[in-house]
């Protein structure tokens, strides 16, 4: 049936205007009425100029709490703003990394950033899998672009930059920028840019490439693809140049005009990021990075498109298979927990028995000691009693002797008196 239908397809000329050529306009109107979301992640060490660059790019001051250099770990701070340019509404989310590069050990610094990106993908996937989903009106939380700020001090990338960028490349559209590019000379900047690109190339770090398929933007995009990394200068201050006021930074030796292409690449970055390629960044996020996340996540959950015999897998079968697998896992866990519990009880029982035995032995020992002490005390008591009896006997004998002696003494004077009388 499909073959006959294809064979039957014919091109027809219309005899007059019917109106479906307005479909693109209908689409545009619908999208404009709904508004757009764009989420930027700024990764870079504290004080490299992330907040200032965001304010410079969008021409307004975004209030952002100044990060300290004493954060214990990297934290991500997110702020959302509603912006409007003509009739187009943009919900802009800027995510900053606070404390990046400030710890003594930076080994794990990339983790909170990856976790944040994954968490946004997860939110989107949850919405997609809901029974009652509303993706059209859903505020897309996924990160569409990551501006990675490289320090202008030094000759190339630091190990932290390379590791973080390598981890981020498959998760997000990565655009490297050199922050505070006004603090180094033109020549040093040229060398720094060359060294950075060579290093990214030799470590195989994939950075975002502006698309060149669409012929309207192919020329500008392919020329800018050779300008990475963008050397940017940020400022929200107005400086007077001749009789014009421009955004810039005033120094004792002159002024850096942030929107002057001879001074820095801010205008190029703004053009590429906002005017020419914003939609491509959003699309790449969806079709490349989110798709990869979704595929891995669904595979992890047991979903497959085909079974080992290349037969397409039905959702029902996948669900049943996953359910059975989970039940098996649960039973296995239950069994091992039960076994663990039994072992624990046995261990505790053995410990208690051991303790009881120890206590019994201790009790017996104390009893023996007590008995021996009692025996020796009784022995002593007996000895004492005997001593007391002997003493009493001696006392009685002494008393008797003393009585007799006294009696003897009292009779002698009488006898003397008698003798005298005679
Ligand atoms: P963050 O911590 O990365 O957000 O950095 P901030 O944007 O708060 O900037 C820190 C300091 O650097 C502020 O005093 C800014 O005025 C200054 N700053 C920002 N951008 C530039 C720049 O492009 N060049 C120079 N020389 N200083 C800058």
Coordinates of C-alpha atoms and ligand atoms in Angstrom, one line a residue:
X1 CA 0.0 0.0 0.0
X2 CA 2.9 2.3 0.9
X3 CA 4.5 1.7 -2.5
X4 CA 1.3 2.5 -4.4
X5 CA 0.8 5.6 -2.4
X6 CA 4.3 6.9 -3.2
X7 CA 3.8 6.0 -6.9
X8 CA 0.7 8.0 -6.9
X9 CA 2.3 11.2 -5.6
X10 CA 2.3 13.9 -8.2
X11 CA 3.2 17.6 -8.2
X12 CA 0.3 19.9 -9.0
X13 CA 0.3 23.5 -9.9
X14 CA -2.4 25.5 -8.1
X15 CA -4.7 27.5 -10.1
X16 CA -4.8 30.4 -7.6
X17 CA -3.6 31.5 -4.1
X18 CA -4.9 29.3 -1.4
X19 CA -3.0 30.7 1.6
X20 CA -0.8 27.9 3.1
X21 CA 2.3 29.9 2.1
X22 CA 1.6 31.8 5.3
X23 CA 2.5 28.8 7.4
X24 CA 6.0 30.1 8.3
X25 CA 4.5 33.4 9.4
X26 CA 1.9 31.5 11.5
X27 CA 4.8 29.6 13.1
X28 CA 6.8 32.8 13.7
X29 CA 3.8 34.6 15.2
X30 CA 3.1 31.7 17.5
X31 CA 6.7 31.5 18.7
X32 CA 7.0 35.2 19.1
X33 CA 3.8 35.2 21.3
X34 CA 5.2 32.5 23.4
X35 CA 8.7 33.9 23.8
X36 CA 12.1 32.2 23.9
X37 CA 14.5 30.8 26.5
X38 CA 18.2 31.1 26.4
X39 CA 20.5 29.8 29.1
X40 CA 24.2 30.8 29.4
X41 CA 26.7 29.1 31.7
X42 CA 29.8 31.2 32.6
X43 CA 32.7 29.1 33.8
X44 CA 35.9 30.8 35.0
X45 CA 37.8 31.8 38.0
X46 CA 36.5 34.4 40.4
X47 CA 37.2 38.0 39.3
X48 CA 37.9 37.1 35.6
X49 CA 35.1 39.4 34.5
X50 CA 32.2 37.0 33.9
X51 CA 29.5 39.2 35.4
X52 CA 30.9 42.3 33.7
X53 CA 30.9 40.6 30.4
X54 CA 27.3 39.5 30.7
X55 CA 26.2 43.0 31.5
X56 CA 28.3 44.3 28.6
X57 CA 26.9 41.8 26.2
X58 CA 23.2 42.5 27.0
X59 CA 23.7 46.3 27.6
X60 CA 22.2 46.3 31.1
X61 CA 23.5 45.7 34.6
X62 CA 22.6 42.3 36.0
X63 CA 22.8 42.5 39.8
X64 CA 25.1 39.7 40.8
X65 CA 26.4 39.0 44.3
X66 CA 30.2 39.3 44.3
X67 CA 31.8 35.9 44.8
X68 CA 34.6 35.6 47.4
X69 CA 37.9 33.8 46.9
X70 CA 37.3 31.6 50.0
X71 CA 34.5 29.3 48.8
X72 CA 35.1 25.7 50.1
X73 CA 33.9 24.2 46.8
X74 CA 32.5 25.3 43.4
X75 CA 28.9 26.4 43.6
X76 CA 26.6 27.4 40.7
X77 CA 24.4 30.5 41.0
X78 CA 21.6 30.9 38.6
X79 CA 19.6 34.1 37.9
X80 CA 16.7 34.5 35.4
X81 CA 15.7 37.7 33.7
X82 CA 12.9 38.7 31.4
X83 CA 14.2 40.7 28.5
X84 CA 12.4 42.2 25.5
X85 CA 13.8 43.5 22.2
X86 CA 11.1 45.0 20.0
X87 CA 8.3 42.3 20.1
X88 CA 10.6 39.4 21.0
X89 CA 10.6 38.3 24.6
X90 CA 13.6 36.4 26.0
X91 CA 13.8 34.5 29.3
X92 CA 17.5 34.7 29.9
X93 CA 19.1 32.6 32.5
X94 CA 22.7 33.3 33.5
X95 CA 24.5 30.7 35.6
X96 CA 27.8 31.6 37.3
X97 CA 30.4 29.4 38.9
X98 CA 31.4 30.7 42.3
X99 CA 34.7 29.5 43.7
X100 CA 36.0 28.0 40.5
X101 CA 39.8 27.7 40.7
X102 CA 39.9 29.0 44.2
X103 CA 40.6 25.7 46.1
X104 CA 44.0 24.2 46.7
X105 CA 42.9 21.0 45.2
X106 CA 41.0 21.6 42.0
X107 CA 40.6 18.0 41.0
X108 CA 36.9 17.8 41.5
X109 CA 36.0 21.4 40.3
X110 CA 34.3 20.2 37.1
X111 CA 31.9 17.9 38.9
X112 CA 29.3 20.5 40.2
X113 CA 29.3 22.0 36.7
X114 CA 28.5 18.7 35.1
X115 CA 26.0 17.8 37.7
X116 CA 24.2 21.1 37.1
X117 CA 24.1 20.5 33.3
X118 CA 22.8 17.0 33.8
X119 CA 20.2 18.1 36.4
X120 CA 18.7 20.5 33.8
X121 CA 18.6 17.7 31.2
X122 CA 17.0 15.4 33.7
X123 CA 14.3 18.1 34.4
X124 CA 13.5 18.3 30.7
X125 CA 13.4 14.5 30.3
X126 CA 11.0 14.2 33.3
X127 CA 8.7 16.8 31.6
X128 CA 9.0 14.8 28.3
X129 CA 8.0 11.5 30.0
X130 CA 5.1 13.0 31.9
X131 CA 1.6 11.8 30.9
X132 CA 0.3 15.3 30.9
X133 CA 3.2 17.2 29.4
X134 CA 3.4 20.8 28.1
X135 CA 6.7 21.1 26.4
X136 CA 5.5 24.0 24.2
X137 CA 5.0 26.2 27.2
X138 CA 7.7 24.7 29.2
X139 CA 10.6 27.0 30.2
X140 CA 13.5 25.1 28.9
X141 CA 16.1 24.9 31.7
X142 CA 18.9 23.3 29.6
X143 CA 22.2 25.1 29.2
X144 CA 22.5 26.3 25.6
X145 CA 26.0 27.7 25.7
X146 CA 29.0 27.6 28.0
X147 CA 31.4 30.5 27.9
X148 CA 34.7 29.2 29.3
X149 CA 36.8 32.1 30.6
X150 CA 40.5 31.6 30.2
X151 CA 42.9 33.8 32.2
X152 CA 45.0 36.3 30.1
X153 CA 47.9 35.7 32.5
X154 CA 50.2 32.9 31.4
X155 CA 51.2 31.4 28.1
X156 CA 48.4 28.9 27.5
X157 CA 45.8 26.8 29.3
X158 CA 46.1 25.6 32.8
X159 CA 45.5 21.9 33.6
X160 CA 42.2 22.9 35.3
X161 CA 41.1 24.5 32.0
X162 CA 41.9 21.5 29.9
X163 CA 40.3 19.0 32.3
X164 CA 37.1 21.0 32.7
X165 CA 36.8 21.7 29.0
X166 CA 37.3 18.1 28.1
X167 CA 34.6 17.1 30.5
X168 CA 32.2 19.7 29.2
X169 CA 32.7 19.1 25.5
X170 CA 30.1 16.4 25.1
X171 CA 27.5 18.1 27.4
X172 CA 27.3 21.6 26.2
X173 CA 28.2 24.0 23.3
X174 CA 31.6 25.2 24.5
X175 CA 32.9 28.6 23.5
X176 CA 36.3 29.6 25.0
X177 CA 36.9 33.3 25.7
X178 CA 40.0 35.1 27.0
X179 CA 38.7 37.4 29.8
X180 CA 40.2 40.8 30.6
X181 CA 42.0 40.8 27.3
X182 CA 43.0 44.4 27.7
X183 CA 45.6 43.6 30.3
X184 CA 48.0 42.0 27.8
X185 CA 49.7 43.4 24.7
X186 CA 48.4 42.7 21.2
X187 CA 51.4 40.5 20.5
X188 CA 51.1 38.5 23.7
X189 CA 47.4 38.1 23.0
X190 CA 48.1 36.7 19.5
X191 CA 50.6 34.2 20.9
X192 CA 48.2 33.2 23.7
X193 CA 45.4 32.6 21.2
X194 CA 47.6 30.5 19.1
X195 CA 48.9 28.4 22.0
X196 CA 45.4 27.9 23.3
X197 CA 44.1 26.6 20.0
X198 CA 47.1 24.3 19.5
X199 CA 46.6 22.9 23.0
X200 CA 42.9 22.3 22.5
X201 CA 43.7 20.6 19.2
X202 CA 46.4 18.4 20.6
X203 CA 44.2 17.3 23.5
X204 CA 41.2 16.8 21.1
X205 CA 38.9 19.2 23.0
X206 CA 35.8 19.7 20.8
X207 CA 34.6 23.3 21.0
X208 CA 31.4 24.6 19.4
X209 CA 31.7 25.4 15.7
X210 CA 29.4 28.0 14.2
X211 CA 27.3 26.2 11.5
X212 CA 28.3 26.7 7.8
X213 CA 25.5 24.7 6.1
X214 CA 23.1 27.6 5.8
X215 CA 24.4 29.7 2.9
X216 CA 23.0 33.0 4.5
X217 CA 25.5 32.7 7.4
X218 CA 28.1 30.3 6.0
X219 CA 30.6 33.1 5.1
X220 CA 30.5 35.0 8.3
X221 CA 30.4 31.8 10.4
X222 CA 33.3 30.1 8.7
X223 CA 35.4 33.3 9.0
X224 CA 34.6 33.5 12.7
X225 CA 35.3 29.8 13.3
X226 CA 39.0 30.8 12.8
X227 CA 38.8 33.5 15.5
X228 CA 38.6 31.2 18.6
X229 CA 39.1 32.0 21.4
X230 CA 37.4 35.4 21.6
X231 CA 39.5 37.9 23.4
X232 CA 36.9 40.0 25.4
X233 CA 36.9 43.1 27.5
X234 CA 33.9 44.0 29.6
X235 CA 32.7 47.3 30.9
X236 CA 29.5 49.0 31.8
X237 CA 31.1 52.4 32.2
X238 CA 30.8 55.2 29.6
X239 CA 34.0 56.9 28.5
X240 CA 34.3 60.0 26.3
X241 CA 36.0 59.5 23.0
X242 CA 36.1 62.8 21.0
X243 CA 32.6 64.0 21.4
X244 CA 31.0 60.5 21.6
X245 CA 30.3 58.5 24.8
X246 CA 31.1 54.8 24.4
X247 CA 31.3 51.8 26.7
X248 CA 34.9 51.3 27.7
X249 CA 37.6 51.2 30.3
X250 CA 39.7 54.4 30.9
X251 CA 43.4 54.0 31.7
X252 CA 46.0 56.7 32.3
X253 CA 47.4 56.0 28.9
X254 CA 44.2 55.8 27.0
X255 CA 40.8 54.1 26.7
X256 CA 39.8 50.6 25.7
X257 CA 36.5 50.7 23.7
X258 CA 34.8 47.4 24.3
X259 CA 32.7 47.7 21.1
X260 CA 35.7 48.6 18.9
X261 CA 36.8 45.5 16.9
X262 CA 40.4 46.7 16.9
X263 CA 40.4 46.6 20.7
X264 CA 38.7 43.3 21.4
X265 CA 36.3 40.6 20.0
X266 CA 33.2 41.6 22.1
X267 CA 31.2 42.6 19.1
X268 CA 32.1 39.4 17.2
X269 CA 31.0 37.4 20.2
X270 CA 27.8 39.3 20.6
X271 CA 27.0 38.9 16.9
X272 CA 27.8 35.2 16.8
X273 CA 26.1 34.4 20.1
X274 CA 23.0 36.5 20.0
X275 CA 22.3 37.7 16.5
X276 CA 23.4 35.0 14.1
X277 CA 23.6 31.6 16.0
X278 CA 21.3 31.7 19.0
X279 CA 18.8 29.3 17.4
X280 CA 21.6 27.0 16.3
X281 CA 22.9 26.9 19.9
X282 CA 19.4 26.0 21.1
X283 CA 19.0 23.4 18.4
X284 CA 22.4 21.8 19.0
X285 CA 21.6 21.6 22.7
X286 CA 18.5 19.7 21.9
X287 CA 19.6 17.5 19.0
X288 CA 23.2 16.7 20.1
X289 CA 23.8 17.1 23.8
X290 CA 20.3 16.4 25.2
X291 CA 19.9 13.6 22.7
X292 CA 23.1 11.9 24.0
X293 CA 22.0 12.4 27.6
X294 CA 18.5 11.0 26.8
X295 CA 19.8 8.0 25.0
X296 CA 22.2 7.1 27.8
X297 CA 19.5 7.6 30.4
X298 CA 16.8 5.6 28.6
X299 CA 19.3 2.8 28.0
X300 CA 20.2 2.9 31.6
X301 CA 16.5 2.5 32.4
X302 CA 16.3 -0.5 30.1
X303 CA 14.7 1.0 27.0
X304 CA 15.9 -0.2 23.6
X305 CA 14.9 0.4 20.1
X306 CA 15.6 -3.2 18.9
X307 CA 16.0 -6.5 20.6
X308 CA 19.1 -8.8 19.8
X309 CA 17.3 -10.1 16.7
X310 CA 16.9 -6.6 15.4
X311 CA 13.2 -6.7 15.9
X312 CA 11.8 -3.4 17.1
X313 CA 11.0 -3.4 20.8
X314 CA 7.6 -2.4 22.0
X315 CA 7.3 -0.1 24.9
X316 CA 5.1 -2.6 26.7
X317 CA 7.8 -5.3 26.4
X318 CA 10.5 -3.0 27.6
X319 CA 8.4 -1.9 30.5
X320 CA 7.6 -5.6 31.4
X321 CA 11.3 -6.6 31.0
X322 CA 12.4 -3.7 33.2
X323 CA 9.7 -4.5 35.8
X324 CA 10.8 -8.1 36.0
X325 CA 14.5 -7.0 36.2
X326 CA 13.6 -4.6 39.0
X327 CA 11.6 -7.2 40.9
X328 CA 14.5 -9.7 40.6
X329 CA 16.9 -7.0 41.8
X330 CA 14.5 -6.2 44.7
X331 CA 14.2 -9.9 45.7
X332 CA 18.0 -10.2 45.5
X333 CA 18.4 -7.2 47.7
X334 CA 15.7 -8.4 50.1
X335 CA 17.5 -11.8 50.3
X336 CA 20.9 -10.3 50.9
X337 CA 19.5 -7.9 53.5
X338 CA 17.7 -10.8 55.3
X339 CA 21.0 -12.8 55.2
X340 CA 22.8 -9.8 56.6
X341 CA 20.3 -9.4 59.3
X342 CA 20.5 -13.1 60.3
X343 CA 24.3 -12.9 60.3
X344 CA 24.2 -9.7 62.4
X345 CA 21.8 -11.4 64.9
X346 CA 24.1 -14.4 65.1
X347 CA 27.1 -12.2 65.6
X348 CA 25.4 -10.3 68.4
X349 CA 24.2 -13.5 70.0
X350 CA 27.7 -14.9 70.0
X351 CA 29.0 -11.7 71.4
X352 CA 26.4 -11.7 74.2
X353 CA 27.2 -15.3 75.0
X354 CA 30.9 -14.5 75.2
X355 CA 30.2 -11.6 77.5
X356 CA 27.9 -13.8 79.7
X357 CA 30.7 -16.3 80.0
X358 CA 33.2 -13.6 80.9
X359 CA 30.8 -12.3 83.5
X360 CA 30.2 -15.7 85.0
X361 CA 33.9 -16.3 85.2
X362 CA 34.4 -13.0 86.9
X363 CA 31.6 -13.8 89.3
X364 CA 33.1 -17.2 90.2
X365 CA 36.5 -15.5 90.8
X366 CA 34.9 -12.9 93.0
X367 CA 33.0 -15.6 94.9
X368 CA 36.3 -17.5 95.5
X369 CA 38.1 -14.4 96.6
X370 CA 35.2 -13.5 99.0
X371 CA 35.2 -17.1 100.4
X372 CA 39.0 -17.0 101.0
X373 CA 38.8 -13.6 102.6
X374 CA 36.0 -14.8 104.8
X375 CA 38.0 -17.8 105.8
X376 CA 41.1 -15.9 106.7
X377 CA 39.0 -13.4 108.7
X378 CA 37.5 -16.1 110.6
X379 CA 40.9 -17.6 111.3
X380 CA 42.0 -14.2 112.6
X381 CA 38.9 -13.9 114.7
X382 CA 39.5 -17.3 116.2
X383 CA 43.1 -16.4 117.0
X384 CA 42.0 -13.2 118.5
X385 CA 39.4 -15.0 120.7
X386 CA 42.0 -17.4 121.8
X387 CA 44.3 -14.5 122.7
X388 CA 41.5 -12.8 124.5
X389 CA 40.7 -16.0 126.5
X390 CA 44.4 -16.4 127.4
X391 CA 44.6 -12.8 128.4
X392 CA 41.4 -13.2 130.5
X393 CA 42.9 -16.3 132.2
X394 CA 46.1 -14.5 132.9
X395 CA 44.1 -11.6 134.2
X396 CA 42.1 -13.8 136.6
X397 CA 45.4 -15.4 137.8
X398 CA 47.0 -12.0 138.3
X399 CA 43.9 -10.8 140.2
X400 CA 44.0 -13.8 142.5
X401 CA 47.7 -13.3 143.1
X402 CA 47.1 -9.7 143.8
X403 CA 44.3 -10.5 146.2
X404 CA 46.4 -13.0 148.1
X405 CA 49.3 -10.5 148.2
X406 CA 47.0 -7.8 149.6
X407 CA 45.6 -10.2 152.2
X408 CA 49.2 -11.2 153.3
X409 CA 50.1 -7.5 153.8
X410 CA 47.1 -6.6 155.9
X411 CA 47.7 -9.5 158.4
X412 CA 51.4 -8.7 159.1
X413 CA 50.9 -5.4 161.1
X414 CA 48.3 -7.1 163.4
X415 CA 50.9 -9.7 164.3
X416 CA 53.4 -6.9 165.0
X417 CA 50.9 -5.1 167.3
X418 CA 50.3 -8.4 169.2
X419 CA 54.0 -8.9 169.7
X420 CA 54.4 -5.3 171.0
X421 CA 51.5 -5.8 173.5
X422 CA 53.2 -9.0 174.8
Ligands
LIG1 P1 33.6 37.7 38.1 O1 33.9 37.3 39.5 O2 34.2 36.8 37.2 O3 32.1 37.8 37.8 O4 34.3 39.1 37.8 P2 33.6 40.6 37.8 O5 32.8 40.8 36.5 O6 32.9 40.8 39.0 O7 34.9 41.5 37.6 C1 35.9 41.5 38.6 C2 36.7 42.8 38.5 O8 37.4 42.8 37.2 C3 35.9 44.1 38.5 O9 36.6 45.0 39.3 C4 35.7 44.5 37.1 O10 35.6 45.9 36.9 C5 37.0 44.0 36.5 N1 36.9 43.7 35.1 C6 35.8 43.0 34.5 N2 36.0 42.9 33.2 C7 37.2 43.4 32.9 C8 38.0 43.5 31.7 O11 37.6 43.1 30.7 N3 39.2 44.1 31.9 C9 39.7 44.6 33.0 N4 40.9 45.1 33.0 N5 39.0 44.5 34.2 C10 37.8 43.9 34.1

